[in-house]
Protein backbone atom coordinates (compact mmCIF):
# COMPACT_ATOMS: atom_id res chain seq x y z
CA MET A 1 9.85 -117.14 70.14
CA THR A 2 12.55 -114.52 70.50
CA GLU A 3 14.86 -116.49 68.26
CA ILE A 4 12.16 -116.94 65.61
CA ALA A 5 11.37 -113.22 65.73
CA ILE A 6 15.03 -112.35 65.19
CA ILE A 7 15.47 -114.83 62.34
CA ARG A 8 12.26 -113.69 60.61
CA ASN A 9 12.89 -110.01 61.39
CA LEU A 10 9.52 -109.72 63.13
CA LYS A 11 8.35 -108.47 66.49
CA GLU A 12 7.79 -111.06 69.19
CA SER A 13 4.17 -109.95 69.43
CA THR A 14 3.70 -110.93 65.78
CA ILE A 15 4.96 -114.44 66.54
CA GLU A 16 2.59 -114.56 69.53
CA ASP A 17 -0.32 -113.50 67.28
CA HIS A 18 0.49 -116.34 64.88
CA ILE A 19 0.66 -118.88 67.70
CA VAL A 20 -2.70 -117.72 69.07
CA GLU A 21 -4.21 -118.01 65.59
CA ILE A 22 -2.83 -121.53 65.15
CA ALA A 23 -4.16 -122.58 68.56
CA SER A 24 -7.57 -121.13 67.68
CA GLU A 25 -7.78 -123.07 64.44
CA LEU A 26 -6.11 -126.39 65.33
CA LYS A 27 -7.55 -128.22 68.32
CA SER A 28 -4.57 -130.61 68.14
CA PHE A 29 -2.06 -127.78 68.73
CA ASN A 30 -0.60 -128.22 72.22
CA ILE A 31 -0.55 -124.94 74.19
CA GLU A 32 0.91 -126.49 77.32
CA PRO A 33 4.49 -125.41 76.46
CA PHE A 34 3.19 -121.84 76.77
CA VAL A 35 0.53 -122.22 79.49
CA SER A 36 0.48 -125.02 82.08
CA ASN A 37 -2.75 -126.95 82.60
CA ASP A 38 -3.07 -125.43 86.07
CA LEU A 39 -2.73 -121.91 84.71
CA GLN A 40 -5.18 -122.68 81.90
CA GLY A 41 -7.72 -123.66 84.54
CA LYS A 42 -7.18 -120.44 86.46
CA ILE A 43 -7.60 -118.32 83.34
CA ILE A 44 -10.80 -120.16 82.38
CA GLU A 45 -12.14 -119.80 85.92
CA SER A 46 -11.41 -116.08 85.89
CA PHE A 47 -13.06 -115.71 82.47
CA GLN A 48 -16.18 -117.50 83.71
CA THR A 49 -16.32 -115.51 86.95
CA LEU A 50 -15.80 -112.12 85.32
CA ARG A 51 -17.86 -112.95 82.22
CA THR A 52 -15.55 -110.95 80.00
CA LYS A 53 -12.95 -111.60 77.33
CA ARG A 54 -11.19 -108.36 78.17
CA LEU A 55 -7.60 -109.20 78.92
CA LYS A 56 -6.79 -106.62 81.57
CA PRO A 57 -9.52 -107.60 84.08
CA ILE A 58 -8.61 -111.28 83.69
CA ARG A 59 -4.92 -110.53 84.20
CA SER A 60 -5.68 -108.31 87.21
CA SER A 61 -7.86 -110.99 88.80
CA LEU A 62 -4.85 -113.32 88.62
CA ASN A 63 -2.59 -110.73 90.27
CA ASP A 64 -0.69 -110.08 87.03
CA THR A 65 0.88 -113.56 87.23
CA VAL A 66 -0.04 -114.36 83.61
CA SER A 67 0.85 -112.64 80.37
CA TYR A 68 -1.62 -111.24 77.91
CA PHE A 69 -0.27 -113.80 75.45
CA GLN A 70 -1.17 -116.66 77.79
CA ILE A 71 -4.69 -115.31 78.29
CA ARG A 72 -5.20 -114.86 74.55
CA LEU A 73 -3.95 -118.38 73.96
CA VAL A 74 -6.40 -119.92 76.43
CA LEU A 75 -9.35 -117.82 75.24
CA GLY A 76 -8.49 -118.64 71.64
CA ARG A 77 -8.39 -122.33 72.47
CA MET A 78 -11.83 -122.08 74.08
CA GLU A 79 -13.24 -120.89 70.75
CA CYS A 80 -12.14 -124.09 68.94
């Protein structure tokens, strides 16, 4: 992603936003290169336990071991 951001003269967060949008729209888009299946399960479990889509509480419940990008990716995939 860093390389793409440099080539396209964009911020990395913009590239992340585009990836989240793609994952939200295309069920066939594989998010596993960004979030392992195990980590996806933990994020979903935290989401269900906390009953919130707010990123910070989910990240905190996982001891800050996941990035906001990873959480957004999993939550976006759930909306497909």
